[in-house]
PDB file of C-alpha atoms in Angstrom:
ATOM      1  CA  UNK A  14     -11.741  38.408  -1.582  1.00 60.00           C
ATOM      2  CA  UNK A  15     -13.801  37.757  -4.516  1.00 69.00           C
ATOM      3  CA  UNK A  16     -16.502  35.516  -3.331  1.00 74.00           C
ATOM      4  CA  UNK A  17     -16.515  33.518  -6.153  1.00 74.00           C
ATOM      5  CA  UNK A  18     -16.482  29.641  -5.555  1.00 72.00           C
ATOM      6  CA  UNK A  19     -13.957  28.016  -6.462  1.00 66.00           C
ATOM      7  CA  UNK A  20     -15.211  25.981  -8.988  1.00 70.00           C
ATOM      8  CA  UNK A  21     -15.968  29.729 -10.987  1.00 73.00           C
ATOM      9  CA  UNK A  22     -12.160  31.184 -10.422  1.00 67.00           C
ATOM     10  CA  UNK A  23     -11.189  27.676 -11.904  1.00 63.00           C
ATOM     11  CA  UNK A  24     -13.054  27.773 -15.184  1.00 67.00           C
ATOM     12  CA  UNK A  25     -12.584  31.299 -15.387  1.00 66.00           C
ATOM     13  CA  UNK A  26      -8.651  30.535 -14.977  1.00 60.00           C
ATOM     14  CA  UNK A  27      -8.532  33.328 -12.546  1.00 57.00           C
ATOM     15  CA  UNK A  28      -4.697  33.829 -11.656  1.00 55.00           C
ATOM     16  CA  UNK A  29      -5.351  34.921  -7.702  1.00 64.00           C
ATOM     17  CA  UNK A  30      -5.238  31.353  -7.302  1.00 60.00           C
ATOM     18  CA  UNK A  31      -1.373  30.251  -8.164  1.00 57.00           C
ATOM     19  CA  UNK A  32      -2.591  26.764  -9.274  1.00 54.00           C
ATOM     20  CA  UNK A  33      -6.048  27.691 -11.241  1.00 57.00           C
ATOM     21  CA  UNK A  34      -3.754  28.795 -14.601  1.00 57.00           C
ATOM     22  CA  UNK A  35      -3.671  25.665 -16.470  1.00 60.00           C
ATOM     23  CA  UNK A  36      -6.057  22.890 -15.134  1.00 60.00           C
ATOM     24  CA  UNK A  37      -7.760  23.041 -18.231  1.00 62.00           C
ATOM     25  CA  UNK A  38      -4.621  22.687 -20.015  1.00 67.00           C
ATOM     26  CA  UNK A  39      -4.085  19.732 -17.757  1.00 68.00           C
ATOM     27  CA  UNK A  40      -7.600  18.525 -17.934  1.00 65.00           C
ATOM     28  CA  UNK A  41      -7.955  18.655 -21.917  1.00 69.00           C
ATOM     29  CA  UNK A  42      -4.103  16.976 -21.667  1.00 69.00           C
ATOM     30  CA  UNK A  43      -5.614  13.986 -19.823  1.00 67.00           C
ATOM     31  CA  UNK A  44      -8.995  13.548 -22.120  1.00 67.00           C
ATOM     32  CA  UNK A  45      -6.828  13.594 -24.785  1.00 68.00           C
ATOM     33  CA  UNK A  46      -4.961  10.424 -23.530  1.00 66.00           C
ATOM     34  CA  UNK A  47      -7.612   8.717 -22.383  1.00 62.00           C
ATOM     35  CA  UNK A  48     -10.698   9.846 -24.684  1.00 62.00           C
ATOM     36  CA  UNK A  49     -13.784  11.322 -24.013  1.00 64.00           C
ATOM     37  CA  UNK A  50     -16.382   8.535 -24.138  1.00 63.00           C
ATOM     38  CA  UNK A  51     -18.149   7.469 -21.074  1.00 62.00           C
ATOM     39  CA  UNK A  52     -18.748   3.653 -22.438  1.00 64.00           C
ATOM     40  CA  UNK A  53     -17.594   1.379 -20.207  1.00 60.00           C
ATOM     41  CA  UNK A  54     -15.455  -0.154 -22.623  1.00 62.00           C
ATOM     42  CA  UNK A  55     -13.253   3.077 -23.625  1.00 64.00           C
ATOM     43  CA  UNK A  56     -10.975   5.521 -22.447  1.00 62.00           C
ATOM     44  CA  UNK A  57     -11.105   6.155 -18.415  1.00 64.00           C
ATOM     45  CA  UNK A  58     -13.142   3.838 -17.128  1.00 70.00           C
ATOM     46  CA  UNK A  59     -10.987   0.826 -18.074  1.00 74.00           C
ATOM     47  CA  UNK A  60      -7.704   2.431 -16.840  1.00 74.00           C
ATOM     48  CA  UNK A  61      -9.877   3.682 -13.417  1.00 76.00           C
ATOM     49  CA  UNK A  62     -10.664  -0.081 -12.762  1.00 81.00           C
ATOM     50  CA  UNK A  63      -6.926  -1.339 -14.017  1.00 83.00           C
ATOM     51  CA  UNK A  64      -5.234   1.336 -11.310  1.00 85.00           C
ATOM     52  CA  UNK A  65      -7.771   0.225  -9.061  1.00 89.00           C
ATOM     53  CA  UNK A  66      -7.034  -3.776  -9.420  1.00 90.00           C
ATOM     54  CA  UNK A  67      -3.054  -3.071  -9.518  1.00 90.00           C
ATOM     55  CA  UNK A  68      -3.362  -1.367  -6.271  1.00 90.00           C
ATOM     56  CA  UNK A  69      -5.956  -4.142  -4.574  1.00 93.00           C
ATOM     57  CA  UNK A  70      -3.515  -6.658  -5.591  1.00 93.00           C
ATOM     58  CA  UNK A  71      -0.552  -4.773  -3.971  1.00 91.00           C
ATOM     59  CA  UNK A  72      -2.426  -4.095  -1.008  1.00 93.00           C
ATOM     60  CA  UNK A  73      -3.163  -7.856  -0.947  1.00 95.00           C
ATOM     61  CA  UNK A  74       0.440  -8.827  -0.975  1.00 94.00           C
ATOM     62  CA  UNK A  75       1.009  -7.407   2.228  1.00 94.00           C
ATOM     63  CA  UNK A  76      -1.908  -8.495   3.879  1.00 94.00           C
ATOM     64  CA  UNK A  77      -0.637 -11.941   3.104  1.00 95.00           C
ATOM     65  CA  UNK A  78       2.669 -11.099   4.105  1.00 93.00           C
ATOM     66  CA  UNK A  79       1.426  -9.663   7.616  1.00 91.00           C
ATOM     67  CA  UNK A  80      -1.230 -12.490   7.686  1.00 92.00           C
ATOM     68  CA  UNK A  81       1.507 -14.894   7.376  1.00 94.00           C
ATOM     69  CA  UNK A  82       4.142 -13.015  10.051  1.00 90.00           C
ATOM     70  CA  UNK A  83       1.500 -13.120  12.290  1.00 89.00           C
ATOM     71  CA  UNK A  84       0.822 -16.844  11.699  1.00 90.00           C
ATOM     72  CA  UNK A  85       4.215 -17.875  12.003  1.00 89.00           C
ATOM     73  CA  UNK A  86       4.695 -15.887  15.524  1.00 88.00           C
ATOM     74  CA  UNK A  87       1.359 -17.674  16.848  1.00 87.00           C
ATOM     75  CA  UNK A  88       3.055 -21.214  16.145  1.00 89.00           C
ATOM     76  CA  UNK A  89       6.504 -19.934  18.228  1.00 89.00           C
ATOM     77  CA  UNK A  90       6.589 -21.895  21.561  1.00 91.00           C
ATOM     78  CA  UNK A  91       6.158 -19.776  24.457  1.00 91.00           C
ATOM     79  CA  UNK A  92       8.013 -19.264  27.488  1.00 89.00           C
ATOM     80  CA  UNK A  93       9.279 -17.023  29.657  1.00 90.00           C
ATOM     81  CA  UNK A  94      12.246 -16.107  27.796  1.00 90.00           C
ATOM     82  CA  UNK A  95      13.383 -15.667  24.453  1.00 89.00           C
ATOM     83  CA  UNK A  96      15.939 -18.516  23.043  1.00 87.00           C
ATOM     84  CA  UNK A  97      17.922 -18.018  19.646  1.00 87.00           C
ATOM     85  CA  UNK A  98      20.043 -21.313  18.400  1.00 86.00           C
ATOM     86  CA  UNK A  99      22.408 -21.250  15.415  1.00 84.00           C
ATOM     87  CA  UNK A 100      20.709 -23.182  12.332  1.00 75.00           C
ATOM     88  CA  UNK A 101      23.145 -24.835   9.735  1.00 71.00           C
ATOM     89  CA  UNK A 102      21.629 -26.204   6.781  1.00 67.00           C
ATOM     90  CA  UNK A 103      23.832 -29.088   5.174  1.00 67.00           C
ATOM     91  CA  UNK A 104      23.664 -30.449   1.874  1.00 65.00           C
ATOM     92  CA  UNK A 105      25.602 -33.419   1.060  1.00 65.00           C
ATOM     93  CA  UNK A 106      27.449 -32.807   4.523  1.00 60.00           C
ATOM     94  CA  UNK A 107      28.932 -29.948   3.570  1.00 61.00           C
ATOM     95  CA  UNK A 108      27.806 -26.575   5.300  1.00 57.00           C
ATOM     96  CA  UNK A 109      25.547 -25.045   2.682  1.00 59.00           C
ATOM     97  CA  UNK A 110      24.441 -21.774   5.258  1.00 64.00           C
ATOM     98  CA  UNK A 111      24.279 -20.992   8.382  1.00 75.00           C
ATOM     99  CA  UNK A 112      21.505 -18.703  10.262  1.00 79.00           C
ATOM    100  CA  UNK A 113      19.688 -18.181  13.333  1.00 82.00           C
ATOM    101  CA  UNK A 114      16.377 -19.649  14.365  1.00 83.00           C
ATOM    102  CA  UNK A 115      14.390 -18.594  17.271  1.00 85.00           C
ATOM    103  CA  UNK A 116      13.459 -21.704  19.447  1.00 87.00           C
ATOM    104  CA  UNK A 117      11.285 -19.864  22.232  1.00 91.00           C
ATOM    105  CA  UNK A 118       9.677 -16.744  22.263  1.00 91.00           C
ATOM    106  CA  UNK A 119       8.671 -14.885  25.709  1.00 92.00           C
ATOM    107  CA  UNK A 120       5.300 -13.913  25.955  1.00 90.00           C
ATOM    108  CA  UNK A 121       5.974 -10.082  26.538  1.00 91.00           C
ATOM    109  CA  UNK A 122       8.080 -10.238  23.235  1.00 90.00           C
ATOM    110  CA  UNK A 123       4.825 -11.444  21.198  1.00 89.00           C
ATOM    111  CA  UNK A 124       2.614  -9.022  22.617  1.00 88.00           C
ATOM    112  CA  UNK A 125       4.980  -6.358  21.565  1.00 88.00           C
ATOM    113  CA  UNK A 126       5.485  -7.614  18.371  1.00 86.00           C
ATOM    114  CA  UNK A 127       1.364  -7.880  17.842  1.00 83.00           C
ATOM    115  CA  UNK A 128       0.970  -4.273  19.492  1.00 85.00           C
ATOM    116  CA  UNK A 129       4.019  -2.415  17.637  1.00 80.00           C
TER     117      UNK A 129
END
């Protein structure tokens, strides 16, 4: 135990700790990619706030998604059990595709749907 903090065996690139050799290798790697001025128009701050709106609009896309799930379960008629019919779409007359379509949802299926 050296009762250094850790901030000291860092900078000091003490080698007890296995991952203190080369931060500042890694650290003068990165400010040489993005630069070292702190306007807001340079270097880090504008790829901070570009990582930061890629990842808000990711997150957003399945908050839609789940927004819209949810909204499309709420609409299901209830009942007290579940029915599935067979959907065929037809274009022309001829069978384009087929599917499945839920015509009735139970009540307990919902709830674990919302819950789960």
């Amino acid at each position: 135990v050296t009762y250094e903090s850790m901030v000291s065996q860092i900078c000091a690139e003490d080698s007890i700790l296995p991952w203190a050799d080369g931060s500042l290798e890694q650290q003068k790697g990165i400010v040489e990619v993005v630069g070292q001025s702190r306007s807001l128009t340079d270097g880090y701050p504008v790829m901070c706030v570009l990582a930061v709106f890629l990842w808000l609009t990711t997150v957003m896309q399945d908050v839609r998604a789940n927004y819209r799930f949810l909204g499309a379960l709420l609409h299901l008629p209830r009942g007290s059990q579940t029915l599935i019919g067979q959907c065929v779409s037809t274009i022309d007359g001829s069978s384009a595709s087929e599917g499945a379509s839920i015509l009735m949802i139970s009540h307990v299926r919902v709830w674990c749907t919302v819950l789960f």
